[in-house]
XYZ file of C-alpha atoms in Angstrom:
388
model
C -0.009 -0.020 0.018
C 1.580 3.327 -1.033
C 2.446 5.755 1.708
C 0.075 8.771 2.124
C 1.652 11.960 0.783
C 2.895 14.239 3.575
C 0.954 17.472 3.671
C 2.902 20.733 3.680
C 2.801 22.919 6.802
C 0.764 25.475 4.988
C -1.809 22.880 4.019
C -1.989 21.606 7.576
C -2.571 25.165 8.854
C -5.294 25.726 6.217
C -7.001 22.485 7.098
C -7.033 23.088 10.893
C -10.554 22.546 12.191
C -10.193 24.626 15.362
C -7.694 26.406 17.628
C -6.826 23.111 19.295
C -5.536 21.803 15.920
C -3.329 24.830 15.543
C -2.024 24.426 19.018
C -0.844 20.940 18.173
C 0.803 22.172 14.943
C 2.507 24.966 17.019
C 3.894 22.392 19.465
C 5.325 20.397 16.643
C 6.979 23.366 14.915
C 8.332 25.429 17.798
C 10.980 24.386 20.367
C 9.480 23.231 23.536
C 10.735 26.213 25.567
C 9.115 28.663 23.021
C 5.853 26.707 22.935
C 5.763 26.568 26.724
C 6.343 30.294 27.075
C 2.998 30.724 25.270
C 1.162 27.670 26.588
C 2.271 28.001 30.236
C 1.143 30.079 33.167
C 2.088 30.883 36.762
C 2.970 28.344 39.367
C 0.490 25.466 39.355
C -1.299 27.018 36.322
C -4.679 26.855 38.163
C -5.832 30.301 37.099
C -5.324 29.509 33.432
C -7.030 26.103 33.688
C -10.048 27.579 35.576
C -10.493 30.300 32.988
C -10.775 27.667 30.205
C -12.878 25.327 32.361
C -15.405 28.101 33.003
C -16.198 28.293 29.312
C -16.523 24.456 29.334
C -19.312 24.837 31.836
C -21.319 27.311 29.675
C -24.751 26.113 28.680
C -26.690 27.947 25.954
C -30.460 28.245 25.967
C -31.330 28.287 22.236
C -34.464 29.692 20.677
C -36.199 27.899 17.818
C -38.253 28.980 14.851
C -36.250 32.206 14.376
C -34.957 33.622 11.114
C -31.207 33.103 11.299
C -30.456 33.250 7.617
C -28.124 36.102 8.501
C -26.203 36.452 11.732
C -24.193 39.660 11.649
C -21.219 39.795 13.995
C -20.245 43.478 13.764
C -20.330 45.510 16.996
C -19.369 48.988 18.069
C -16.716 49.450 20.772
C -15.160 52.689 21.882
C -17.136 54.581 19.240
C -15.934 52.498 16.275
C -17.431 49.551 14.450
C -15.460 46.287 14.200
C -16.192 43.068 12.273
C -16.727 40.938 15.408
C -16.432 41.396 19.180
C -12.796 40.438 19.317
C -9.548 42.228 20.096
C -6.058 40.697 19.538
C -4.519 41.379 22.894
C -0.959 42.364 23.746
C 1.724 39.667 23.856
C 5.383 40.080 24.614
C 8.323 38.781 22.584
C 6.097 37.933 19.625
C 8.842 37.583 17.060
C 10.144 34.721 19.184
C 7.089 32.737 17.921
C 7.720 33.614 14.243
C 10.080 35.945 12.493
C 7.250 38.173 11.246
C 5.864 38.592 14.761
C 3.767 41.613 15.465
C 3.718 42.651 11.797
C 2.025 39.391 10.838
C -0.513 39.696 13.652
C -1.329 43.300 12.765
C -1.864 42.483 9.076
C -4.111 39.524 10.000
C -6.148 41.758 12.327
C -6.459 44.429 9.616
C -7.767 41.882 7.183
C -10.317 40.537 9.718
C -11.498 44.026 10.729
C -10.592 43.745 14.405
C -8.133 45.729 16.619
C -4.605 44.673 17.367
C -2.817 45.689 20.532
C 0.991 46.091 20.476
C 2.705 45.321 23.826
C 5.202 47.434 25.642
C 7.228 44.230 25.645
C 6.817 43.770 21.952
C 9.643 43.176 19.472
C 8.437 45.542 16.809
C 8.084 49.315 16.995
C 4.770 51.109 16.932
C 5.852 52.800 13.669
C 6.664 49.389 12.045
C 3.266 47.992 13.072
C 1.469 51.099 11.638
C 3.498 50.572 8.385
C 2.594 46.906 8.242
C -1.150 47.512 8.771
C -1.876 51.123 7.810
C -5.607 50.587 7.549
C -5.885 48.539 10.788
C -7.130 49.735 14.158
C -3.824 49.507 16.074
C -3.811 49.983 19.812
C -0.975 50.224 22.311
C -0.582 48.485 25.682
C 1.351 50.195 28.399
C 3.249 48.932 31.470
C 4.056 51.852 33.722
C 7.801 51.794 34.326
C 9.817 53.498 37.041
C 11.190 56.054 34.592
C 8.230 58.377 33.992
C 10.028 60.224 31.258
C 10.341 56.947 29.332
C 6.619 56.342 29.782
C 5.903 59.720 28.227
C 8.237 59.012 25.384
C 6.547 55.628 24.825
C 3.111 57.292 24.683
C 4.408 59.896 22.232
C 5.751 57.245 19.872
C 2.417 55.309 19.962
C 0.421 58.475 19.207
C 2.848 59.381 16.397
C 2.133 55.955 14.890
C -1.572 56.661 14.845
C -2.568 54.556 17.847
C -5.563 56.062 19.560
C -6.456 53.470 22.264
C -4.179 52.836 25.140
C -4.509 49.642 27.237
C -2.878 50.108 30.647
C -2.073 46.755 32.251
C -2.237 46.976 36.070
C -1.824 43.370 37.245
C 1.955 43.141 36.967
C 3.421 44.950 40.045
C 6.039 42.198 40.000
C 6.597 39.252 37.746
C 4.609 36.037 38.239
C 6.394 32.744 38.754
C 6.194 30.992 35.343
C 7.764 27.715 36.233
C 7.905 26.280 32.760
C 10.155 29.178 31.745
C 12.271 28.662 34.855
C 12.712 24.943 34.185
C 13.716 25.660 30.589
C 16.063 28.430 31.541
C 14.325 30.536 28.931
C 16.072 33.675 27.764
C 15.196 36.304 25.230
C 16.543 35.691 22.715
C 16.689 31.908 23.211
C 20.278 30.984 23.784
C 21.877 27.891 22.160
C 22.693 26.070 25.343
C 22.864 22.314 25.469
C 19.129 21.873 26.015
C 18.212 24.258 23.207
C 20.707 22.604 20.875
C 18.783 19.378 21.253
C 15.547 21.271 20.519
C 17.196 22.876 17.463
C 17.820 19.448 16.024
C 14.106 18.548 16.458
C 12.821 21.901 15.171
C 15.153 22.957 12.381
C 12.631 25.172 10.526
C 12.041 27.355 13.538
C 15.671 27.639 14.381
C 16.575 28.545 10.752
C 13.980 31.323 10.771
C 15.293 32.525 14.192
C 18.973 32.497 13.215
C 18.414 34.164 9.827
C 16.032 36.900 10.875
C 16.541 40.285 12.541
C 17.964 39.909 16.070
C 15.280 39.613 18.675
C 15.123 42.685 20.880
C 12.579 44.664 22.850
C 11.379 47.566 20.617
C 10.042 49.824 23.367
C 12.133 48.964 26.352
C 15.913 48.692 25.775
C 17.912 45.507 25.336
C 17.491 41.848 25.243
C 17.682 40.623 28.867
C 18.696 37.166 29.897
C 16.218 37.086 32.771
C 12.582 37.639 31.755
C 11.347 38.126 35.323
C 14.326 40.304 36.025
C 13.428 43.046 33.567
C 9.905 43.138 34.924
C 11.084 43.552 38.531
C 13.746 46.005 37.547
C 11.738 48.307 35.271
C 8.103 48.026 36.138
C 6.825 50.177 39.020
C 5.087 48.303 41.846
C 3.981 51.556 43.437
C 1.517 52.597 40.733
C -1.888 53.795 42.006
C -5.009 55.383 40.697
C -3.201 58.756 40.933
C -0.680 57.517 38.370
C -3.510 56.392 36.132
C -4.881 59.927 36.265
C -1.495 61.219 35.276
C -1.427 58.893 32.311
C -4.935 60.069 31.389
C -3.695 63.667 31.308
C -0.793 62.693 29.001
C -2.869 60.567 26.595
C -5.345 62.117 24.220
C -7.027 58.948 23.051
C -9.242 56.306 24.642
C -8.046 54.610 27.822
C -8.688 51.029 28.915
C -7.452 49.393 32.106
C -6.621 45.712 31.834
C -6.216 43.339 34.779
C -9.381 44.101 36.774
C -10.135 41.257 39.151
C -12.532 42.832 41.736
C -15.868 44.559 41.475
C -14.821 47.430 43.761
C -11.773 48.162 41.577
C -14.010 48.242 38.473
C -16.349 50.670 40.179
C -13.411 52.909 41.206
C -12.082 52.909 37.637
C -15.432 53.736 36.260
C -15.718 56.608 38.711
C -12.431 58.174 37.477
C -13.719 58.041 33.952
C -11.766 55.359 32.108
C -13.289 54.326 28.780
C -13.204 50.620 29.531
C -12.085 47.940 31.931
C -10.791 44.546 30.891
C -11.741 41.758 33.312
C -8.577 39.691 33.178
C -6.161 37.666 35.308
C -3.367 38.037 32.712
C -4.041 34.629 31.220
C -3.155 33.068 34.553
C 0.427 34.211 34.089
C 0.630 36.325 37.253
C -1.265 35.344 40.356
C -2.248 31.695 40.588
C -5.648 31.111 42.140
C -6.796 34.458 40.753
C -10.503 35.089 40.018
C -11.904 33.423 36.946
C -12.742 36.185 34.369
C -15.935 34.694 32.962
C -17.385 34.072 36.388
C -16.480 37.656 37.528
C -17.769 39.292 34.340
C -21.545 39.555 35.083
C -20.830 41.046 38.542
C -18.538 43.783 37.029
C -21.076 44.517 34.285
C -23.847 44.966 36.861
C -21.633 47.179 39.030
C -20.451 49.635 36.420
C -23.605 49.831 34.283
C -23.248 52.220 31.371
C -20.433 54.228 32.916
C -17.676 52.336 31.142
C -17.318 49.522 28.567
C -16.446 46.074 29.935
C -14.220 43.632 28.073
C -13.203 40.055 28.913
C -9.737 38.460 28.638
C -8.889 34.920 29.523
C -9.794 31.407 28.399
C -11.229 32.282 24.980
C -10.503 29.548 22.513
C -13.535 29.567 20.155
C -16.292 31.696 18.656
C -18.731 30.006 21.002
C -16.642 31.364 23.909
C -16.951 34.794 22.369
C -20.740 34.415 22.124
C -20.959 33.322 25.764
C -18.901 36.307 27.021
C -20.949 38.793 24.995
C -24.158 37.283 26.244
C -22.946 37.807 29.809
C -22.232 41.482 29.115
C -18.734 41.798 27.535
C -18.493 44.310 24.696
C -15.726 42.172 23.171
C -13.148 39.558 24.095
C -9.404 39.878 24.091
C -7.485 36.812 22.838
C -3.778 36.095 23.072
C -2.737 32.470 23.232
C -5.209 31.500 20.421
C -3.557 33.718 17.805
C -0.055 32.916 19.077
C -0.704 29.214 18.353
C -1.598 30.193 14.817
C 1.457 32.407 14.554
C 3.828 29.611 15.777
C 2.100 27.037 13.512
C 2.204 29.052 10.282
C 3.060 32.738 10.536
C 0.514 35.245 9.204
C -1.570 32.548 7.448
C -1.811 30.820 10.859
C -3.158 33.965 12.546
C -5.591 34.445 9.653
C -6.799 30.856 10.093
C -7.441 31.502 13.758
C -9.514 34.598 13.018
C -11.442 32.814 10.240
C -12.259 29.933 12.580
C -13.338 32.232 15.431
C -15.659 34.126 13.079
C -17.140 30.995 11.463
C -17.688 29.461 14.964
C -19.354 32.658 16.164
C -21.730 32.800 13.237
C -22.625 29.161 13.597
C -23.242 29.490 17.326
C -25.504 32.465 16.782
C -27.528 30.600 14.195
C -27.849 27.507 16.372
C -28.892 29.595 19.327
C -31.647 31.147 17.220
C -30.073 34.542 17.369
C -30.218 36.938 14.473
C -26.878 38.546 15.346
C -24.484 39.492 18.128
C -26.688 42.423 19.103
C -29.487 39.991 20.168
C -27.359 38.063 22.710
C -28.418 38.444 26.262
C -27.907 36.877 29.717
C -31.163 34.887 29.399
C -29.513 32.763 26.678
C -26.561 31.458 28.706
C -25.671 30.185 32.142
C -22.495 28.851 33.745
C -23.265 25.407 35.170
C -22.179 24.533 38.690
C -19.154 22.303 38.960
């Protein structure tokens, strides 16, 4: 019996049926230490697991005999219409996953009609992201560092690149203990030590891309540190308070979101000071283990802040059905990170495009099967989170 022809990587990416398929492809292509940087979380990884598990407990209550021939997914967030309630969230060291890094992600977001958020810890400048996706809605994510002059310079560069939404991440006063990275001895850029040499033999395509592309460096903060946690603890300011947020507000002329909200009272305080949105998030489980589960907290935050500010969800989103559940529970849109990084690792920009195509198709199908004529018709009566 003749052997089956081996499919090319591009074909396998195009044939992926869901994000889980792309995760498997990413694991095969990338060295284990790179894959684990994306796939892992803090300490026992309970926060990450619980965020995903909460979506597993979602139960829909579908209507029948409704006209669902069309199920539009477009929504308005922060005064602008986007193609579906999805934001590609900020991720650090993105060119470590694929040589095109942030440029590839921004182009895929532009094509899909959704925002892309460049991280302070990104490996591409704001100007280069704007050049790669000039018609995209490009946002910038800020970590407040000890050097306030550097923060002002960072904001100026983002504004000069046309970015008009600032996402201030507030759940990283110090670095979380990401034990997979510790065990691998991960550095940025990855160093060819004895363990990584063995991984290079098993993943030659990734290492060829890495060794023949532009050296991996932080584009906003200086240098390429050996110790990932070290730069966080050295540069990021653990003394930041609401007063500092008001200072940032005075220096930033665009919209302002605060990401990392994990308590209702914090959400209420942020709404009171006039931020444009809060992102219910536990940093993908990468900071505090045993943190609140975003999907479970979401309805309480929505009820507490009312119409005073827009509420977004981040954490555990792996499918279009997850997006539908979060929107039904009150989220204006969902941030995703790991999902698109799996696509990027698996196949570069086509991999990210495949993730976005899958999420959109899954969202449309879920709306139709729920008997909903579009995202705007989703409501809390259509979904519940089952007890464990």
